[in-house]
XYZ file of C-alpha atoms in Angstrom:
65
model
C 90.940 84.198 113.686
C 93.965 82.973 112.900
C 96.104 85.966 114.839
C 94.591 84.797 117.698
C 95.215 81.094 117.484
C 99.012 82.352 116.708
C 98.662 84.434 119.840
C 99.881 87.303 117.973
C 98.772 90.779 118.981
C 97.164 93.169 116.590
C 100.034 95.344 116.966
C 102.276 92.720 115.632
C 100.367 91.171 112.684
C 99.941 95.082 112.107
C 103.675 95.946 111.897
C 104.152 92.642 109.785
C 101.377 93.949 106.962
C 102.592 97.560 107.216
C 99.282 99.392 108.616
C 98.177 100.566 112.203
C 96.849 98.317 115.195
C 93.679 100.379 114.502
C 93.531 98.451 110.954
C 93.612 95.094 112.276
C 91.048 96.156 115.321
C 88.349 97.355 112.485
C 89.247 94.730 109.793
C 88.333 91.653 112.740
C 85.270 93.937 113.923
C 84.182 93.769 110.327
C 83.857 97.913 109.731
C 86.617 98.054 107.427
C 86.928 96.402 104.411
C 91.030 95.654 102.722
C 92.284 96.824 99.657
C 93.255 93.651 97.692
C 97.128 94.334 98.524
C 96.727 94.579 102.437
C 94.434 91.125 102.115
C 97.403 89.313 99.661
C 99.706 90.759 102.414
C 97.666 89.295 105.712
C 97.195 86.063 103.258
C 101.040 85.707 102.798
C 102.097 86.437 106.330
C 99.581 83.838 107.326
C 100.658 81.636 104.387
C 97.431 80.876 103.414
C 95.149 81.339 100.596
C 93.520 84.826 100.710
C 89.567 82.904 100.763
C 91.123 81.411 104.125
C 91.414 84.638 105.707
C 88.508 86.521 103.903
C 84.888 85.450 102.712
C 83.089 87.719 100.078
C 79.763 88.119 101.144
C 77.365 90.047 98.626
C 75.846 93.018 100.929
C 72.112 93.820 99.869
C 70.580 96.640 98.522
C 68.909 98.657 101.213
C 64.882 98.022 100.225
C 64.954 94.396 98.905
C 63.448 92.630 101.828
C-alpha cells in the first residue's frame, strides 16, 4: 500500500484525511468500505488517481455458485 511504501503510519495518513487510525486499520484490512469523499481525499493526499488506491470489485450474491 502506498502508506507503507511512504512509511507513513496509519495515524498520520489518518489525521491528513480527517478520520480515526481505526479507519485506515479497517479500510487496508478490507472490512470497511469509503464513502466517495474519504477515497477522493486518500486519492489527493496520495496524488494519485482514486482507481490507484481503490479497485471495485463486484461482490456476489450469496447462492450463485
Amino acid at each position: 500500500m502506498q502508506r507503507a511504501e511512504r512509511r507513513w503510519s496509519q495515524k498520520h495518513l489518518a489525521d491528513l484525511v480527517g478520520v480515526s487510525r481505526q479507519t485506515i486499520l479497517s479500510l487496508e484490512a478490507n472490512r470497511y468500505n469509503p464513502s466517495l469523499v474519504l477515497a477522493f481525499r486518500i486519492a489527493e493526499v496520495f496524488e494519485v488517481g482514486i482507481e490507484d488506491v481503490f479497485q471495485y470489485l463486484p461482490q456476489q450474491p450469496k447462492g450463485d455458485e
